[in-house]
Amino acid sequence: MSTQQNGPGLQVAIEGAVATVEIRNPARRNAMTPDMWRALPPLLDRIEADPAVRVLVLTGANGSFCAGADIGDLDELLDAGDASVAVAAEERLAAFAKPTVAAIEGPCIGGGCQLAVACDLRIASAGARFGVPPAKLGLVYPTPTTRRLVQLIGPAATKFLIFTGELIGAERAAAMGLVDEVVAADGFAERVAALTATIASRSQLSVVATKDVVRMVAAGEVDPARLAQWHGLVRASGDAAEGVAAFGERRTPDFGWVLPADRPTTAD
């Protein structure tokens, strides 16, 4: 399944268990317009509710991830501050209950980093470039994004990126923990497909519960009732029995648990 966009927008394609959201604004290296930021949360709502989808990939069209917020529409974002449509989109992406992978080629700058850091994993092509340029423009980077950067790469590296606004390459981004894996350009699509296929083949109870538990641990707000709920599902779901049986029979497990529509969720 796919949906097409004319002009700047977000294009969705679903193949098997993987949904891909492609950022499309080629005239501006896929910079996000206010309408694109506004479109992302309801789009994620629909994808999350699809029981067939197990993994979400966020990427950009034509070899560019996202060059940030469209500077021509910057006034709207500036006036709203941390209540902007960009922050709302970032928060919804971070709260997406299923695994998310940012597949990054070319520029990943400003608002692009905002989106990438809100994903669970970041896979970069060797030619990708990263930057956080608010100090070049006299802006203050959103608080939720800054918090996520600090959690991901630490205070010093966060300060370096924001203080200097310099672009860094994929290898340096990986060294500081901003990127999980760097892949040669000619094998990039194949690696993203292989990674998402692996994640989709695992118990979704395991991966969704892990995402929720990691979020709680990172926030320092572990809820014993939620932990008990997840552990209770281990037996009730049948996934553990299937995993053990498949291991003994030397076959691929057929895990059956899917994210229920009435599951408890909280934002990252």
PDB file of C-alpha atoms in Angstrom:
ATOM      1  CA  MET A   1       0.000   0.000   0.000  1.00  0.00           C
ATOM      2  CA  SER A   2       1.228   3.504  -0.751  1.00  0.00           C
ATOM      3  CA  THR A   3      -0.073   7.047  -0.802  1.00  0.00           C
ATOM      4  CA  GLN A   4       1.289   9.663  -3.176  1.00  0.00           C
ATOM      5  CA  GLN A   5       1.896  13.351  -2.475  1.00  0.00           C
ATOM      6  CA  ASN A   6       2.079  16.137  -5.023  1.00  0.00           C
ATOM      7  CA  GLY A   7       4.507  18.832  -3.894  1.00  0.00           C
ATOM      8  CA  PRO A   8       5.911  18.991  -0.366  1.00  0.00           C
ATOM      9  CA  GLY A   9       4.476  16.336   1.890  1.00  0.00           C
ATOM     10  CA  LEU A  10       4.842  12.939   3.499  1.00  0.00           C
ATOM     11  CA  GLN A  11       4.534   9.807   1.405  1.00  0.00           C
ATOM     12  CA  VAL A  12       3.644   6.462   2.979  1.00  0.00           C
ATOM     13  CA  ALA A  13       4.366   2.995   1.643  1.00  0.00           C
ATOM     14  CA  ILE A  14       3.587  -0.251   3.473  1.00  0.00           C
ATOM     15  CA  GLU A  15       5.265  -3.447   2.359  1.00  0.00           C
ATOM     16  CA  GLY A  16       4.595  -6.460   4.524  1.00  0.00           C
ATOM     17  CA  ALA A  17       5.288  -5.557   8.154  1.00  0.00           C
ATOM     18  CA  VAL A  18       7.266  -2.377   7.383  1.00  0.00           C
ATOM     19  CA  ALA A  19       5.753   1.072   6.938  1.00  0.00           C
ATOM     20  CA  THR A  20       7.976   3.709   5.344  1.00  0.00           C
ATOM     21  CA  VAL A  21       7.274   7.414   5.725  1.00  0.00           C
ATOM     22  CA  GLU A  22       9.220   9.452   3.186  1.00  0.00           C
ATOM     23  CA  ILE A  23       9.810  13.168   3.673  1.00  0.00           C
ATOM     24  CA  ARG A  24       9.327  14.918   0.318  1.00  0.00           C
ATOM     25  CA  ASN A  25      10.237  18.533  -0.361  1.00  0.00           C
ATOM     26  CA  PRO A  26      12.978  18.146  -2.969  1.00  0.00           C
ATOM     27  CA  ALA A  27      13.225  21.840  -3.808  1.00  0.00           C
ATOM     28  CA  ARG A  28      14.334  22.477  -0.194  1.00  0.00           C
ATOM     29  CA  ARG A  29      16.297  19.241   0.429  1.00  0.00           C
ATOM     30  CA  ASN A  30      13.224  17.854   2.208  1.00  0.00           C
ATOM     31  CA  ALA A  31      12.903  20.697   4.701  1.00  0.00           C
ATOM     32  CA  MET A  32       9.726  20.343   6.764  1.00  0.00           C
ATOM     33  CA  THR A  33       6.969  22.905   6.224  1.00  0.00           C
ATOM     34  CA  PRO A  34       4.410  23.652   8.977  1.00  0.00           C
ATOM     35  CA  ASP A  35       1.825  21.618   7.064  1.00  0.00           C
ATOM     36  CA  MET A  36       4.225  18.665   6.942  1.00  0.00           C
ATOM     37  CA  TRP A  37       4.853  18.902  10.700  1.00  0.00           C
ATOM     38  CA  ARG A  38       1.092  19.032  11.274  1.00  0.00           C
ATOM     39  CA  ALA A  39       0.484  16.032   9.014  1.00  0.00           C
ATOM     40  CA  LEU A  40       2.890  13.726  10.834  1.00  0.00           C
ATOM     41  CA  PRO A  41       1.016  12.976  14.110  1.00  0.00           C
ATOM     42  CA  PRO A  42      -2.287  11.833  12.519  1.00  0.00           C
ATOM     43  CA  LEU A  43      -0.304   9.858   9.962  1.00  0.00           C
ATOM     44  CA  LEU A  44       1.547   8.075  12.770  1.00  0.00           C
ATOM     45  CA  ASP A  45      -1.769   7.414  14.532  1.00  0.00           C
ATOM     46  CA  ARG A  46      -3.042   5.538  11.488  1.00  0.00           C
ATOM     47  CA  ILE A  47       0.161   3.554  11.003  1.00  0.00           C
ATOM     48  CA  GLU A  48       0.390   2.600  14.674  1.00  0.00           C
ATOM     49  CA  ALA A  49      -3.210   1.332  14.591  1.00  0.00           C
ATOM     50  CA  ASP A  50      -2.464  -0.976  11.635  1.00  0.00           C
ATOM     51  CA  PRO A  51      -1.934  -4.452  13.165  1.00  0.00           C
ATOM     52  CA  ALA A  52       0.055  -5.563  10.104  1.00  0.00           C
ATOM     53  CA  VAL A  53       2.766  -2.929  10.685  1.00  0.00           C
ATOM     54  CA  ARG A  54       5.576  -3.998  13.017  1.00  0.00           C
ATOM     55  CA  VAL A  55       8.299  -1.466  12.152  1.00  0.00           C
ATOM     56  CA  LEU A  56       8.284   2.144  10.968  1.00  0.00           C
ATOM     57  CA  VAL A  57      11.051   3.603   8.773  1.00  0.00           C
ATOM     58  CA  LEU A  58      11.424   7.368   8.439  1.00  0.00           C
ATOM     59  CA  THR A  59      13.505   8.517   5.490  1.00  0.00           C
ATOM     60  CA  GLY A  60      13.834  11.296   2.928  1.00  0.00           C
ATOM     61  CA  ALA A  61      13.342  11.387  -0.820  1.00  0.00           C
ATOM     62  CA  ASN A  62      16.092  11.615  -3.424  1.00  0.00           C
ATOM     63  CA  GLY A  63      19.060  10.892  -1.175  1.00  0.00           C
ATOM     64  CA  SER A  64      18.379  13.627   1.398  1.00  0.00           C
ATOM     65  CA  PHE A  65      16.933  12.941   4.840  1.00  0.00           C
ATOM     66  CA  CYS A  66      15.788  16.389   5.962  1.00  0.00           C
ATOM     67  CA  ALA A  67      17.543  19.766   5.883  1.00  0.00           C
ATOM     68  CA  GLY A  68      15.492  21.087   8.799  1.00  0.00           C
ATOM     69  CA  ALA A  69      12.466  23.315   9.099  1.00  0.00           C
ATOM     70  CA  ASP A  70      11.651  25.335   6.003  1.00  0.00           C
ATOM     71  CA  ILE A  71      13.213  28.683   6.921  1.00  0.00           C
ATOM     72  CA  GLY A  72      10.590  30.521   4.899  1.00  0.00           C
ATOM     73  CA  ASP A  73       7.994  29.408   7.458  1.00  0.00           C
ATOM     74  CA  LEU A  74      10.174  29.942  10.516  1.00  0.00           C
ATOM     75  CA  ASP A  75       8.066  32.690  12.118  1.00  0.00           C
ATOM     76  CA  GLU A  76       5.245  30.269  12.938  1.00  0.00           C
ATOM     77  CA  LEU A  77       7.649  27.927  14.754  1.00  0.00           C
ATOM     78  CA  LEU A  78       9.431  30.772  16.560  1.00  0.00           C
ATOM     79  CA  ASP A  79       6.229  32.272  17.924  1.00  0.00           C
ATOM     80  CA  ALA A  80       5.123  28.922  19.377  1.00  0.00           C
ATOM     81  CA  GLY A  81       8.457  27.876  20.951  1.00  0.00           C
ATOM     82  CA  ASP A  82       8.217  24.476  22.631  1.00  0.00           C
ATOM     83  CA  ALA A  83       4.488  24.405  21.783  1.00  0.00           C
ATOM     84  CA  SER A  84       5.205  24.430  18.035  1.00  0.00           C
ATOM     85  CA  VAL A  85       3.860  21.962  15.502  1.00  0.00           C
ATOM     86  CA  ALA A  86       7.442  20.703  15.065  1.00  0.00           C
ATOM     87  CA  VAL A  87       7.729  19.755  18.730  1.00  0.00           C
ATOM     88  CA  ALA A  88       4.271  18.150  18.651  1.00  0.00           C
ATOM     89  CA  ALA A  89       5.343  16.030  15.672  1.00  0.00           C
ATOM     90  CA  GLU A  90       8.605  15.076  17.367  1.00  0.00           C
ATOM     91  CA  GLU A  91       6.790  14.078  20.571  1.00  0.00           C
ATOM     92  CA  ARG A  92       4.308  11.924  18.652  1.00  0.00           C
ATOM     93  CA  LEU A  93       7.120  10.184  16.797  1.00  0.00           C
ATOM     94  CA  ALA A  94       8.956   9.501  20.066  1.00  0.00           C
ATOM     95  CA  ALA A  95       5.744   8.101  21.573  1.00  0.00           C
ATOM     96  CA  PHE A  96       5.123   5.739  18.617  1.00  0.00           C
ATOM     97  CA  ALA A  97       4.651   2.390  20.347  1.00  0.00           C
ATOM     98  CA  LYS A  98       6.359   0.219  17.712  1.00  0.00           C
ATOM     99  CA  PRO A  99      10.057   0.248  16.719  1.00  0.00           C
ATOM    100  CA  THR A 100      11.141   3.195  14.571  1.00  0.00           C
ATOM    101  CA  VAL A 101      14.230   3.466  12.364  1.00  0.00           C
ATOM    102  CA  ALA A 102      15.568   6.669  10.815  1.00  0.00           C
ATOM    103  CA  ALA A 103      17.226   5.772   7.493  1.00  0.00           C
ATOM    104  CA  ILE A 104      19.491   8.760   6.880  1.00  0.00           C
ATOM    105  CA  GLU A 105      21.132   9.785   3.623  1.00  0.00           C
ATOM    106  CA  GLY A 106      22.537  13.218   2.846  1.00  0.00           C
ATOM    107  CA  PRO A 107      21.711  16.160   5.142  1.00  0.00           C
ATOM    108  CA  CYS A 108      20.132  15.572   8.556  1.00  0.00           C
ATOM    109  CA  ILE A 109      20.120  19.077   9.967  1.00  0.00           C
ATOM    110  CA  GLY A 110      18.111  20.995  12.577  1.00  0.00           C
ATOM    111  CA  GLY A 111      14.566  19.701  12.304  1.00  0.00           C
ATOM    112  CA  GLY A 112      15.962  16.645  10.538  1.00  0.00           C
ATOM    113  CA  CYS A 113      17.980  15.817  13.655  1.00  0.00           C
ATOM    114  CA  GLN A 114      14.861  16.538  15.662  1.00  0.00           C
ATOM    115  CA  LEU A 115      13.052  13.748  13.804  1.00  0.00           C
ATOM    116  CA  ALA A 116      16.002  11.347  13.706  1.00  0.00           C
ATOM    117  CA  VAL A 117      16.662  11.604  17.446  1.00  0.00           C
ATOM    118  CA  ALA A 118      12.979  10.889  18.138  1.00  0.00           C
ATOM    119  CA  CYS A 119      13.381   7.511  16.404  1.00  0.00           C
ATOM    120  CA  ASP A 120      14.613   4.391  18.228  1.00  0.00           C
ATOM    121  CA  LEU A 121      17.475   3.615  15.841  1.00  0.00           C
ATOM    122  CA  ARG A 122      19.415   5.674  13.314  1.00  0.00           C
ATOM    123  CA  ILE A 123      21.127   4.038  10.322  1.00  0.00           C
ATOM    124  CA  ALA A 124      23.220   6.399   8.203  1.00  0.00           C
ATOM    125  CA  SER A 125      24.706   6.208   4.761  1.00  0.00           C
ATOM    126  CA  ALA A 126      28.418   6.942   4.727  1.00  0.00           C
ATOM    127  CA  GLY A 127      27.733  10.255   2.987  1.00  0.00           C
ATOM    128  CA  ALA A 128      25.223  11.536   5.564  1.00  0.00           C
ATOM    129  CA  ARG A 129      25.886  14.838   7.302  1.00  0.00           C
ATOM    130  CA  PHE A 130      24.510  15.996  10.651  1.00  0.00           C
ATOM    131  CA  GLY A 131      24.164  19.436  12.174  1.00  0.00           C
ATOM    132  CA  VAL A 132      22.233  21.405  14.793  1.00  0.00           C
ATOM    133  CA  PRO A 133      22.407  25.044  13.633  1.00  0.00           C
ATOM    134  CA  PRO A 134      20.221  27.211  15.935  1.00  0.00           C
ATOM    135  CA  ALA A 135      23.249  29.239  17.101  1.00  0.00           C
ATOM    136  CA  LYS A 136      23.804  30.249  13.469  1.00  0.00           C
ATOM    137  CA  LEU A 137      20.309  31.719  13.389  1.00  0.00           C
ATOM    138  CA  GLY A 138      19.912  33.085  16.912  1.00  0.00           C
ATOM    139  CA  LEU A 139      17.384  30.415  17.868  1.00  0.00           C
ATOM    140  CA  VAL A 140      16.904  28.198  20.906  1.00  0.00           C
ATOM    141  CA  TYR A 141      16.636  24.502  20.072  1.00  0.00           C
ATOM    142  CA  PRO A 142      13.439  22.891  21.416  1.00  0.00           C
ATOM    143  CA  THR A 143      13.688  21.599  24.979  1.00  0.00           C
ATOM    144  CA  PRO A 144      12.403  18.058  24.216  1.00  0.00           C
ATOM    145  CA  THR A 145      14.945  17.675  21.422  1.00  0.00           C
ATOM    146  CA  THR A 146      17.772  18.977  23.591  1.00  0.00           C
ATOM    147  CA  ARG A 147      16.782  16.529  26.332  1.00  0.00           C
ATOM    148  CA  ARG A 148      16.810  13.632  23.886  1.00  0.00           C
ATOM    149  CA  LEU A 149      20.198  14.683  22.524  1.00  0.00           C
ATOM    150  CA  VAL A 150      21.634  14.820  26.047  1.00  0.00           C
ATOM    151  CA  GLN A 151      20.224  11.354  26.824  1.00  0.00           C
ATOM    152  CA  LEU A 152      21.616  10.005  23.556  1.00  0.00           C
ATOM    153  CA  ILE A 153      25.075  11.579  23.263  1.00  0.00           C
ATOM    154  CA  GLY A 154      25.694  13.328  26.603  1.00  0.00           C
ATOM    155  CA  PRO A 155      25.890  16.985  27.651  1.00  0.00           C
ATOM    156  CA  ALA A 156      29.310  17.792  26.153  1.00  0.00           C
ATOM    157  CA  ALA A 157      28.560  16.459  22.669  1.00  0.00           C
ATOM    158  CA  THR A 158      25.163  18.182  22.712  1.00  0.00           C
ATOM    159  CA  LYS A 159      26.848  21.476  23.567  1.00  0.00           C
ATOM    160  CA  PHE A 160      29.423  20.980  20.814  1.00  0.00           C
ATOM    161  CA  LEU A 161      26.771  20.408  18.152  1.00  0.00           C
ATOM    162  CA  ILE A 162      24.644  23.360  19.243  1.00  0.00           C
ATOM    163  CA  PHE A 163      27.442  25.800  20.177  1.00  0.00           C
ATOM    164  CA  THR A 164      29.256  25.366  16.845  1.00  0.00           C
ATOM    165  CA  GLY A 165      26.451  24.502  14.432  1.00  0.00           C
ATOM    166  CA  GLU A 166      29.106  22.617  12.465  1.00  0.00           C
ATOM    167  CA  LEU A 167      28.237  19.765  10.145  1.00  0.00           C
ATOM    168  CA  ILE A 168      29.765  16.413  11.062  1.00  0.00           C
ATOM    169  CA  GLY A 169      30.084  13.246   9.016  1.00  0.00           C
ATOM    170  CA  ALA A 170      28.428   9.916   9.639  1.00  0.00           C
ATOM    171  CA  GLU A 171      31.504   8.300  11.199  1.00  0.00           C
ATOM    172  CA  ARG A 172      31.914  11.072  13.743  1.00  0.00           C
ATOM    173  CA  ALA A 173      28.169  10.962  14.449  1.00  0.00           C
ATOM    174  CA  ALA A 174      28.502   7.240  15.131  1.00  0.00           C
ATOM    175  CA  ALA A 175      31.506   7.786  17.387  1.00  0.00           C
ATOM    176  CA  MET A 176      29.523  10.183  19.576  1.00  0.00           C
ATOM    177  CA  GLY A 177      26.497   7.877  19.659  1.00  0.00           C
ATOM    178  CA  LEU A 178      24.221   9.931  17.442  1.00  0.00           C
ATOM    179  CA  VAL A 179      24.129   7.135  14.842  1.00  0.00           C
ATOM    180  CA  ASP A 180      23.872   3.395  15.526  1.00  0.00           C
ATOM    181  CA  GLU A 181      25.377   2.147  12.276  1.00  0.00           C
ATOM    182  CA  VAL A 182      27.080   3.576   9.183  1.00  0.00           C
ATOM    183  CA  VAL A 183      26.613   1.752   5.891  1.00  0.00           C
ATOM    184  CA  ALA A 184      28.225   2.238   2.477  1.00  0.00           C
ATOM    185  CA  ALA A 185      25.926   4.025   0.058  1.00  0.00           C
ATOM    186  CA  ASP A 186      25.754   1.115  -2.375  1.00  0.00           C
ATOM    187  CA  GLY A 187      24.459  -1.251   0.314  1.00  0.00           C
ATOM    188  CA  PHE A 188      22.340   1.201   2.296  1.00  0.00           C
ATOM    189  CA  ALA A 189      18.843   0.207   1.145  1.00  0.00           C
ATOM    190  CA  GLU A 190      19.646  -3.488   1.514  1.00  0.00           C
ATOM    191  CA  ARG A 191      20.902  -2.998   5.083  1.00  0.00           C
ATOM    192  CA  VAL A 192      17.831  -1.020   6.109  1.00  0.00           C
ATOM    193  CA  ALA A 193      15.600  -3.721   4.613  1.00  0.00           C
ATOM    194  CA  ALA A 194      17.535  -6.478   6.388  1.00  0.00           C
ATOM    195  CA  LEU A 195      17.457  -4.688   9.737  1.00  0.00           C
ATOM    196  CA  THR A 196      13.739  -3.975   9.609  1.00  0.00           C
ATOM    197  CA  ALA A 197      12.988  -7.535   8.476  1.00  0.00           C
ATOM    198  CA  THR A 198      14.926  -8.852  11.477  1.00  0.00           C
ATOM    199  CA  ILE A 199      13.060  -6.602  13.907  1.00  0.00           C
ATOM    200  CA  ALA A 200       9.718  -7.511  12.318  1.00  0.00           C
ATOM    201  CA  SER A 201      10.493 -11.223  12.737  1.00  0.00           C
ATOM    202  CA  ARG A 202      11.012 -10.945  16.490  1.00  0.00           C
ATOM    203  CA  SER A 203       8.332 -11.125  19.161  1.00  0.00           C
ATOM    204  CA  GLN A 204       6.511  -7.820  19.023  1.00  0.00           C
ATOM    205  CA  LEU A 205       5.646  -8.279  22.685  1.00  0.00           C
ATOM    206  CA  SER A 206       9.377  -8.299  23.430  1.00  0.00           C
ATOM    207  CA  VAL A 207      10.266  -5.277  21.309  1.00  0.00           C
ATOM    208  CA  VAL A 208       7.260  -3.121  22.229  1.00  0.00           C
ATOM    209  CA  ALA A 209       7.662  -3.912  25.939  1.00  0.00           C
ATOM    210  CA  THR A 210      11.386  -3.174  25.741  1.00  0.00           C
ATOM    211  CA  LYS A 211      10.722   0.177  24.083  1.00  0.00           C
ATOM    212  CA  ASP A 212       8.293   1.085  26.871  1.00  0.00           C
ATOM    213  CA  VAL A 213      10.613  -0.108  29.658  1.00  0.00           C
ATOM    214  CA  VAL A 214      13.620   1.748  28.200  1.00  0.00           C
ATOM    215  CA  ARG A 215      11.501   4.900  28.022  1.00  0.00           C
ATOM    216  CA  MET A 216      10.534   4.544  31.687  1.00  0.00           C
ATOM    217  CA  VAL A 217      14.108   3.845  32.782  1.00  0.00           C
ATOM    218  CA  ALA A 218      15.469   6.822  30.809  1.00  0.00           C
ATOM    219  CA  ALA A 219      12.856   9.085  32.365  1.00  0.00           C
ATOM    220  CA  GLY A 220      13.545   7.729  35.849  1.00  0.00           C
ATOM    221  CA  GLU A 221       9.837   6.961  36.236  1.00  0.00           C
ATOM    222  CA  VAL A 222       9.503   3.168  36.316  1.00  0.00           C
ATOM    223  CA  ASP A 223       5.880   2.148  36.917  1.00  0.00           C
ATOM    224  CA  PRO A 224       5.694  -1.232  38.731  1.00  0.00           C
ATOM    225  CA  ALA A 225       2.127  -1.768  37.530  1.00  0.00           C
ATOM    226  CA  ARG A 226       3.172  -1.358  33.888  1.00  0.00           C
ATOM    227  CA  LEU A 227       6.098  -3.727  34.388  1.00  0.00           C
ATOM    228  CA  ALA A 228       3.760  -6.303  35.937  1.00  0.00           C
ATOM    229  CA  GLN A 229       1.396  -5.887  32.994  1.00  0.00           C
ATOM    230  CA  TRP A 230       4.166  -6.572  30.481  1.00  0.00           C
ATOM    231  CA  HIS A 231       5.451  -9.592  32.399  1.00  0.00           C
ATOM    232  CA  GLY A 232       1.914 -10.924  32.732  1.00  0.00           C
ATOM    233  CA  LEU A 233       1.548 -10.825  28.961  1.00  0.00           C
ATOM    234  CA  VAL A 234       4.565 -13.109  28.496  1.00  0.00           C
ATOM    235  CA  ARG A 235       2.537 -16.188  29.404  1.00  0.00           C
ATOM    236  CA  ALA A 236      -0.878 -14.911  28.370  1.00  0.00           C
ATOM    237  CA  SER A 237       0.223 -13.985  24.837  1.00  0.00           C
ATOM    238  CA  GLY A 238       1.658 -17.381  23.962  1.00  0.00           C
ATOM    239  CA  ASP A 239       4.770 -15.799  22.446  1.00  0.00           C
ATOM    240  CA  ALA A 240       7.095 -17.333  25.041  1.00  0.00           C
ATOM    241  CA  ALA A 241       5.668 -20.822  24.482  1.00  0.00           C
ATOM    242  CA  GLU A 242       5.997 -20.388  20.718  1.00  0.00           C
ATOM    243  CA  GLY A 243       9.575 -19.107  21.009  1.00  0.00           C
ATOM    244  CA  VAL A 244      10.673 -22.030  23.176  1.00  0.00           C
ATOM    245  CA  ALA A 245       8.905 -24.560  20.940  1.00  0.00           C
ATOM    246  CA  ALA A 246      10.440 -23.096  17.777  1.00  0.00           C
ATOM    247  CA  PHE A 247      13.897 -23.148  19.335  1.00  0.00           C
ATOM    248  CA  GLY A 248      13.532 -26.825  20.244  1.00  0.00           C
ATOM    249  CA  GLU A 249      12.191 -27.701  16.811  1.00  0.00           C
ATOM    250  CA  ARG A 250      14.831 -25.612  15.036  1.00  0.00           C
ATOM    251  CA  ARG A 251      12.303 -23.567  13.086  1.00  0.00           C
ATOM    252  CA  THR A 252      11.422 -19.920  12.719  1.00  0.00           C
ATOM    253  CA  PRO A 253       8.955 -18.864  15.423  1.00  0.00           C
ATOM    254  CA  ASP A 254       5.532 -17.579  14.439  1.00  0.00           C
ATOM    255  CA  PHE A 255       4.841 -14.978  17.112  1.00  0.00           C
ATOM    256  CA  GLY A 256       1.203 -13.974  17.361  1.00  0.00           C
ATOM    257  CA  TRP A 257       1.037 -11.030  19.747  1.00  0.00           C
ATOM    258  CA  VAL A 258       0.089  -7.692  18.203  1.00  0.00           C
ATOM    259  CA  LEU A 259      -0.217  -4.289  19.807  1.00  0.00           C
ATOM    260  CA  PRO A 260      -3.817  -3.920  21.060  1.00  0.00           C
ATOM    261  CA  ALA A 261      -5.745  -0.801  20.228  1.00  0.00           C
ATOM    262  CA  ASP A 262      -6.437  -0.137  23.932  1.00  0.00           C
ATOM    263  CA  ARG A 263      -2.819  -0.535  25.124  1.00  0.00           C
ATOM    264  CA  PRO A 264      -1.508   1.950  27.686  1.00  0.00           C
ATOM    265  CA  THR A 265       0.962   4.433  26.215  1.00  0.00           C
ATOM    266  CA  THR A 266       2.782   7.528  27.386  1.00  0.00           C
ATOM    267  CA  ALA A 267       4.995   9.961  25.498  1.00  0.00           C
ATOM    268  CA  ASP A 268       8.767   9.613  25.608  1.00  0.00           C
TER     269      ASP A 268
END
